[in-house]
PDB file of C-alpha atoms in Angstrom:
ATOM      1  CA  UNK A 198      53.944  79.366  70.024  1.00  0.00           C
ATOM      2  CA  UNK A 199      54.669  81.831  73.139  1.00  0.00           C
ATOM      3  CA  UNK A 200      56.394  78.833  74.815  1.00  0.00           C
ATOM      4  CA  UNK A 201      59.235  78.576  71.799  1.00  0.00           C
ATOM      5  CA  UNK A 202      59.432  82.970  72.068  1.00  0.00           C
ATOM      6  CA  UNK A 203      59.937  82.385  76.150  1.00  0.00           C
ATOM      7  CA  UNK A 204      62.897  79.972  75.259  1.00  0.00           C
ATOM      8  CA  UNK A 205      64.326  81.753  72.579  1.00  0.00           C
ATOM      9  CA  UNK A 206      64.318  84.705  74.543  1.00  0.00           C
ATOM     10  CA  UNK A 207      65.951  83.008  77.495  1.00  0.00           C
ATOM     11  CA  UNK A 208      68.679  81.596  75.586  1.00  0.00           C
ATOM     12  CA  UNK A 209      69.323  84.646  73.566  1.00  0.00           C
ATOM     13  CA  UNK A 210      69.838  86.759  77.070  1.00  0.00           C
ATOM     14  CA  UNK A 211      71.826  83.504  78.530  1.00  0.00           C
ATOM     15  CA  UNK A 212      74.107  83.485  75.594  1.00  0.00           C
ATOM     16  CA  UNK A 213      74.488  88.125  75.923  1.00  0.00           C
ATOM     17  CA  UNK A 214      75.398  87.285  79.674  1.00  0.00           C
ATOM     18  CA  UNK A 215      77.779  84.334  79.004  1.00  0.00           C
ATOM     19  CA  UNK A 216      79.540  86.545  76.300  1.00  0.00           C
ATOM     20  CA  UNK A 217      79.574  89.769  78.047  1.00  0.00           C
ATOM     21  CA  UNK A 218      81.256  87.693  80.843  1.00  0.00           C
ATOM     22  CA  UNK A 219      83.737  86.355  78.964  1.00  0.00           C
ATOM     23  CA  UNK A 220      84.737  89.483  76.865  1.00  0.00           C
ATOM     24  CA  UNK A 221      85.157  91.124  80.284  1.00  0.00           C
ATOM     25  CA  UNK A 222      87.050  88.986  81.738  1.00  0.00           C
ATOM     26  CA  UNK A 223      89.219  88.198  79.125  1.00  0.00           C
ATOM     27  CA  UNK A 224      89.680  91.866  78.367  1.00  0.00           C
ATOM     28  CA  UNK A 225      90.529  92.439  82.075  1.00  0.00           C
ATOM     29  CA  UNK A 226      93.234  89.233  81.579  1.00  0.00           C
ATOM     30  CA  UNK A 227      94.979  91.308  78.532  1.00  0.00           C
ATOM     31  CA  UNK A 228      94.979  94.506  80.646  1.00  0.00           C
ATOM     32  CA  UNK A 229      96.537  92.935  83.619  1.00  0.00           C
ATOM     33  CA  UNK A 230      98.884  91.383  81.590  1.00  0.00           C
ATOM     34  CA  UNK A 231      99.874  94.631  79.972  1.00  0.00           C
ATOM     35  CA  UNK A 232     100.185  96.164  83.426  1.00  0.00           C
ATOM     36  CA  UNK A 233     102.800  93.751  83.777  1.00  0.00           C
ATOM     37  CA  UNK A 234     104.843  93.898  80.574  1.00  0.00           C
ATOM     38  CA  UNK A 235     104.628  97.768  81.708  1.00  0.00           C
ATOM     39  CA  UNK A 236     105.956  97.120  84.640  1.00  0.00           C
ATOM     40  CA  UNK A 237     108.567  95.034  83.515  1.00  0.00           C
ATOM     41  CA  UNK A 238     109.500  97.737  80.984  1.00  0.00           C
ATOM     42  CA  UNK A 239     109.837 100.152  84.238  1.00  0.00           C
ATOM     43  CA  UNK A 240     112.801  97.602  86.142  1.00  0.00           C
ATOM     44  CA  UNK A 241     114.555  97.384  82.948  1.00  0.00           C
ATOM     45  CA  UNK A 242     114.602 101.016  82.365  1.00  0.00           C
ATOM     46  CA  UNK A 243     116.028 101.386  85.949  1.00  0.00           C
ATOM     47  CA  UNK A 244     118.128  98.679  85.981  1.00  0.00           C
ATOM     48  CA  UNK A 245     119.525 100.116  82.155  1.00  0.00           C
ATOM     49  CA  UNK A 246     119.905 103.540  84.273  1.00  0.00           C
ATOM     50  CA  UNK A 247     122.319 101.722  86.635  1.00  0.00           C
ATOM     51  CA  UNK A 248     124.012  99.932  83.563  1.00  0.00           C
ATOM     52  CA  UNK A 249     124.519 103.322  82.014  1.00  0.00           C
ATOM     53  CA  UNK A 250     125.891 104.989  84.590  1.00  0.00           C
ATOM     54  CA  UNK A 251     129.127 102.224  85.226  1.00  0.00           C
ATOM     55  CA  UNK A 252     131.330 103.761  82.576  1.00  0.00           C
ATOM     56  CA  UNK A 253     131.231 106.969  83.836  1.00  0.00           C
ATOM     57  CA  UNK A 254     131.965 105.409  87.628  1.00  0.00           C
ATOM     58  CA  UNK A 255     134.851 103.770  85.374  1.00  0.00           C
ATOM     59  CA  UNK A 256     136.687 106.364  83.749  1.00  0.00           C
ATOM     60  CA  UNK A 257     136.287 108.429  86.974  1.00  0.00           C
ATOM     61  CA  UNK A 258     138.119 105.878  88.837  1.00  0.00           C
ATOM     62  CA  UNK A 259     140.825 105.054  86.227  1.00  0.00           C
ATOM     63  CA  UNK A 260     142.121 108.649  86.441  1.00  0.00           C
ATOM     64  CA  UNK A 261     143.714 107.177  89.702  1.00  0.00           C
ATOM     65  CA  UNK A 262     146.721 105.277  88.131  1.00  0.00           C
ATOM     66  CA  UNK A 263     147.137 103.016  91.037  1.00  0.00           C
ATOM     67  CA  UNK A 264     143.803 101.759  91.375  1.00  0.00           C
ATOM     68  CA  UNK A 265     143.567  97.898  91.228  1.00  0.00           C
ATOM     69  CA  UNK A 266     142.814  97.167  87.782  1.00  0.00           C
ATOM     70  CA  UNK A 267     141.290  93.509  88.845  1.00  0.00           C
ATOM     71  CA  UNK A 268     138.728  95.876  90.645  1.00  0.00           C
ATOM     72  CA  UNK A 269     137.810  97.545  87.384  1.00  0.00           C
ATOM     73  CA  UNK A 270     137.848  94.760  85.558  1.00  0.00           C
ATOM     74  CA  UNK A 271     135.175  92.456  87.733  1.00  0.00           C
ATOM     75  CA  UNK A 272     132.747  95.662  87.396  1.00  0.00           C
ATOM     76  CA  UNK A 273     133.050  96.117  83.584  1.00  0.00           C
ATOM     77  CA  UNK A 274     132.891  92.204  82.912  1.00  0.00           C
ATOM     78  CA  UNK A 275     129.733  92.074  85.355  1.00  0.00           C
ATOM     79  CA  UNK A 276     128.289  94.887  83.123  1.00  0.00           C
ATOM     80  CA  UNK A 277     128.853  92.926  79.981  1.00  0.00           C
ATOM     81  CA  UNK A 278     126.917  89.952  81.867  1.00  0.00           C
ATOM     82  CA  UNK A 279     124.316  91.683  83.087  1.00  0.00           C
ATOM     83  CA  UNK A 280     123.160  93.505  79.860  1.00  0.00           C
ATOM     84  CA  UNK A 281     123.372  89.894  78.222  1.00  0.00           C
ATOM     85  CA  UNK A 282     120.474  88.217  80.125  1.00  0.00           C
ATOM     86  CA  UNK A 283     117.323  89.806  79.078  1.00  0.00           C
ATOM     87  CA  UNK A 284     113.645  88.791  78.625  1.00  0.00           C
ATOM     88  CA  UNK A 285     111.028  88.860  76.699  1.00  0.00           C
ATOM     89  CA  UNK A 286     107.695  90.279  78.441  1.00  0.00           C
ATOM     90  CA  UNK A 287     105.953  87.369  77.248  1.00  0.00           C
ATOM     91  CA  UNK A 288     108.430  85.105  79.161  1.00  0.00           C
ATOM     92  CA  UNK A 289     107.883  86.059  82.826  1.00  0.00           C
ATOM     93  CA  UNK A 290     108.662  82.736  84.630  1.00  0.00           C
ATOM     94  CA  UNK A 291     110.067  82.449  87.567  1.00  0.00           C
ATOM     95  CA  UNK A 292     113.255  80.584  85.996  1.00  0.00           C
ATOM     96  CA  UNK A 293     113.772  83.587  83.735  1.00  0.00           C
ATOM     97  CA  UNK A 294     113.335  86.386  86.792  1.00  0.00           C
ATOM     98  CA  UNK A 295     115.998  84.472  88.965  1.00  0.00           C
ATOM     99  CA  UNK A 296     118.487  84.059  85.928  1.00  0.00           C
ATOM    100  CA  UNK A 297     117.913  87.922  84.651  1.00  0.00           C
ATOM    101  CA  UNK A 298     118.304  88.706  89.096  1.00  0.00           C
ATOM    102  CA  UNK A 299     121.433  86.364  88.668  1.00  0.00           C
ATOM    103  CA  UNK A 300     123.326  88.705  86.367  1.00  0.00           C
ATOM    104  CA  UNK A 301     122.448  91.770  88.377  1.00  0.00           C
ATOM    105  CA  UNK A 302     123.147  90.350  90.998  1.00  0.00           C
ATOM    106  CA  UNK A 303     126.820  89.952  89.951  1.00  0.00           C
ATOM    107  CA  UNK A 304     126.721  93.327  88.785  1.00  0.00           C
ATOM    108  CA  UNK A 305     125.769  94.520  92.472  1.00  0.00           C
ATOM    109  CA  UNK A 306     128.509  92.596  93.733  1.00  0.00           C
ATOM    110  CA  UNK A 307     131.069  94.173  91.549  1.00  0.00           C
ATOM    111  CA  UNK A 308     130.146  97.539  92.375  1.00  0.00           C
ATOM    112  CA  UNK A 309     129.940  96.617  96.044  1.00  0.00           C
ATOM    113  CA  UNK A 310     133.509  95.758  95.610  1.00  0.00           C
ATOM    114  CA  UNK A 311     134.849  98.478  93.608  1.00  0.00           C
ATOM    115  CA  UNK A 312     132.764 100.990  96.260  1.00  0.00           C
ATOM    116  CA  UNK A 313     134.230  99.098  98.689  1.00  0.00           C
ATOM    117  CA  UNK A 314     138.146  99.339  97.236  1.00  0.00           C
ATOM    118  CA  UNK A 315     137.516 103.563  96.893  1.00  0.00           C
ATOM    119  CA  UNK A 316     138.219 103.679 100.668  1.00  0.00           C
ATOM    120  CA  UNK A 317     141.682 103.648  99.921  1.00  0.00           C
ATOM    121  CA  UNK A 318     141.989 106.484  97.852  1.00  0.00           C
ATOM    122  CA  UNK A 319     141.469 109.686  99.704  1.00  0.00           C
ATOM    123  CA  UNK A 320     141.418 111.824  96.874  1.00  0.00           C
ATOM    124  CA  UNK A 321     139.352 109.768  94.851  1.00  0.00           C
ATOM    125  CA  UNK A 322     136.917 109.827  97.522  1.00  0.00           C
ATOM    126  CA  UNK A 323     136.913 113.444  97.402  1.00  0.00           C
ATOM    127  CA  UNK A 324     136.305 114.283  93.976  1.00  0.00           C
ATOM    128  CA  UNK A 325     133.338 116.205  92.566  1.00  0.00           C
ATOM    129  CA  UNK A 326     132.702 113.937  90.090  1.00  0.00           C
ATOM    130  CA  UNK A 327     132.754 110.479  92.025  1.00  0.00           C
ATOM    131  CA  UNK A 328     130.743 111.961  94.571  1.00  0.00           C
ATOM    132  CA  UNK A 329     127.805 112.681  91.999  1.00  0.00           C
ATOM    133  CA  UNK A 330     128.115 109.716  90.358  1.00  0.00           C
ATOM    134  CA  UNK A 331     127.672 108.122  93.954  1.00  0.00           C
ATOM    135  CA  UNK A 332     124.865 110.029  94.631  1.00  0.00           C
ATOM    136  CA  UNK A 333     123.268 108.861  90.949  1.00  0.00           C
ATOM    137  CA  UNK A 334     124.043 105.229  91.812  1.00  0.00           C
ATOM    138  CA  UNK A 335     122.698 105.610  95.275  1.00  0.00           C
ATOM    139  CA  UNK A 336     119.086 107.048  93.888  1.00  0.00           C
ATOM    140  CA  UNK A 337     119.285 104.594  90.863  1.00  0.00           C
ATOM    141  CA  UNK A 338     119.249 101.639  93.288  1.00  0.00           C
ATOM    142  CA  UNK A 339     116.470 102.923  95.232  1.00  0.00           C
ATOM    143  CA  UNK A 340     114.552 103.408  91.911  1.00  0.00           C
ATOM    144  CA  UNK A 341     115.160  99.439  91.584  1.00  0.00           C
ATOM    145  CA  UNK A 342     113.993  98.622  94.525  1.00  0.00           C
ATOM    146  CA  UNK A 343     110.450 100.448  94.159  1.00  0.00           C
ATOM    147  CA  UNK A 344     110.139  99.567  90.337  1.00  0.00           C
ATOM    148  CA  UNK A 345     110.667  95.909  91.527  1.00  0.00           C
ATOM    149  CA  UNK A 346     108.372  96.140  94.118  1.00  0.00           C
ATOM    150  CA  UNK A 347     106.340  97.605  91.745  1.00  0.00           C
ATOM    151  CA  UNK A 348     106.343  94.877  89.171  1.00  0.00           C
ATOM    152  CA  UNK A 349     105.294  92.382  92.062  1.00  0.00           C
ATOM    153  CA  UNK A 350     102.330  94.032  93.290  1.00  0.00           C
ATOM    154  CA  UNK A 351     101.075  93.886  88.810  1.00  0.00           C
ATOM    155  CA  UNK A 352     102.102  90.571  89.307  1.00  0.00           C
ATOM    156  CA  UNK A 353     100.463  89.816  92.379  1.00  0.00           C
ATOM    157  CA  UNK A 354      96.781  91.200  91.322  1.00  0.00           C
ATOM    158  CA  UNK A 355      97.076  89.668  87.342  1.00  0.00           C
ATOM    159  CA  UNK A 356      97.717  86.149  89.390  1.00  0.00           C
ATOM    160  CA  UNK A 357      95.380  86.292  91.728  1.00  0.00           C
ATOM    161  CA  UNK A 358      92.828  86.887  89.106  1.00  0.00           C
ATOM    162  CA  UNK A 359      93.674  84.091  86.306  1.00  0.00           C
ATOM    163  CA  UNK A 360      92.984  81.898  89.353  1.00  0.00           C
ATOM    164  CA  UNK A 361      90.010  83.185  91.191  1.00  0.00           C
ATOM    165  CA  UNK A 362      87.056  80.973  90.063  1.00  0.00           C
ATOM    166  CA  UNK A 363      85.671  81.055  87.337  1.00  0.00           C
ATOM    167  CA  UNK A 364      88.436  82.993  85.890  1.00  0.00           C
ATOM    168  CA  UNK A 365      90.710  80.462  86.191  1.00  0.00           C
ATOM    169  CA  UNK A 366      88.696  78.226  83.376  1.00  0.00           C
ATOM    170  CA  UNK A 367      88.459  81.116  80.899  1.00  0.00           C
ATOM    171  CA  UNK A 368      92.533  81.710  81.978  1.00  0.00           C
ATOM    172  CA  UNK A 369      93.074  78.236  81.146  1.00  0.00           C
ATOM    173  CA  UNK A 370      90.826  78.593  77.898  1.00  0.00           C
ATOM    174  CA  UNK A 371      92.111  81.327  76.467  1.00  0.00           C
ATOM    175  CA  UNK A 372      96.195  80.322  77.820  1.00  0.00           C
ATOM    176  CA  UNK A 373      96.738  83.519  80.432  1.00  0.00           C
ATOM    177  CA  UNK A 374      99.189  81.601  82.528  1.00  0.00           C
ATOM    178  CA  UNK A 375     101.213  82.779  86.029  1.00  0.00           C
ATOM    179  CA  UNK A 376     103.824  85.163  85.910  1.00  0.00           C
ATOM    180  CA  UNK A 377     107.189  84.919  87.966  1.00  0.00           C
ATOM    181  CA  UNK A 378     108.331  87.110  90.863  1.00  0.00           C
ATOM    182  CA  UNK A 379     111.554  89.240  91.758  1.00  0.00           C
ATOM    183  CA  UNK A 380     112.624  86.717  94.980  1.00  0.00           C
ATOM    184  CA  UNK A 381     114.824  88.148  97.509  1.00  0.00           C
ATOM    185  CA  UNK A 382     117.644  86.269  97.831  1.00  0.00           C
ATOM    186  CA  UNK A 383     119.692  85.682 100.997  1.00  0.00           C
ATOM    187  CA  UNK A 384     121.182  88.911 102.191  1.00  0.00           C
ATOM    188  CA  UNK A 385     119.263  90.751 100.058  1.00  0.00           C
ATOM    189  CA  UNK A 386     117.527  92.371 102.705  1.00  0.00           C
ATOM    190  CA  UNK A 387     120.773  94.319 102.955  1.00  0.00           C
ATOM    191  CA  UNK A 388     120.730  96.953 100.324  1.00  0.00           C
ATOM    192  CA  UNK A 389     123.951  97.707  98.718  1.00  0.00           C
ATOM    193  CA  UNK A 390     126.036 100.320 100.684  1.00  0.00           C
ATOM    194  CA  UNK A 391     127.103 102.996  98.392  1.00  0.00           C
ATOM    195  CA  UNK A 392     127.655 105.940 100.620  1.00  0.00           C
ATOM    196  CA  UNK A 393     131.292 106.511 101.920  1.00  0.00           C
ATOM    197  CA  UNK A 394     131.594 108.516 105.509  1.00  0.00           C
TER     198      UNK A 394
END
């Protein structure tokens, strides 16, 4: 009779360990992944700052009646591009990163341009108004830059996790798969020049 209470005992406390494990480490699964649709939540904020912000830039520079309206053009059709691409948090691969990048990408370039094309307009240049909106774009593409970095490092620590043994079996159990990176692409390592000397 004390032999069956030793067993029972022993399985009880084998099956409390085995659940405990698995409720933590599925728990810590749903709050890395929630670090990351945080984090996500934090690039689109800053890159919806940067969005915001290109009207303004716009109008500021159409007061100048000889500005090249091609110029203006490429910026506000990127814009409409880049706020078209979005994703869903629960959608974090790779291919959807680089197409969302894509589109900002484009919308980098345009600016770069239109920055670019303000060197030949003095008085543009000077204004009050251009200048802070400079200064906003400036900061609000630094802001990327960390909130992207950011979202790597979430993304770096939920990965590594889901497949760290035995994690990886109750990842695969329970469907926590990898998410995607940011990827610099080539000549990113340049950051966009927006100051004017």
């Amino acid at each position: 009779m004390k032999k069956k209470w030793i067993i029972l005992i022993v399985v009880v406390v084998l099956l409390l360990v085995g659940y405990s494990s698995i409720k933590g480490t599925y728990n810590t699964m749903v709050l890395r992944d929630e670090g990351i649709n945080t984090s996500w939540a934090q690039v689109e904020n800053q890159y919806q700052r940067r969005v915001d912000l290109i009207p303004n830039l716009v109008n500021t520079v159409k007061g100048y009646a000889n500005f090249e309206q091609e110029t203006l053009t490429g910026v506000i059709e990127a814009r409409s591009k880049a706020t078209a691409v979005t994703i869903d948090p629960s959608n974090l691969s790779p291919e959807a990163i680089a197409n969302f990048d894509q589109a900002q990408q484009g919308l980098s370039s345009a600016l770069s341009r239109l920055l670019v094309t303000v060197e030949r307009y003095p008085d543009l240049k000077a204004s009050t108004q251009f200048q802070q909106l400079q200064v906003q774009l400036e900061g609000t593409e630094n802001r990327i830059a960390v909130e992207r970095r950011n979202f790597n490092q979430e993304v770096q620590g939920y990965n590594t996790y889901i497949r760290s043994f035995p994690k990886n079996l109750y990842a695969n159990l329970f469907g926590f798969d990898q998410k995607g990176y940011f990827q610099a692409i080539s000549g990113a390592e340049t950051a966009p020049k927006v100051t004017f000397d």
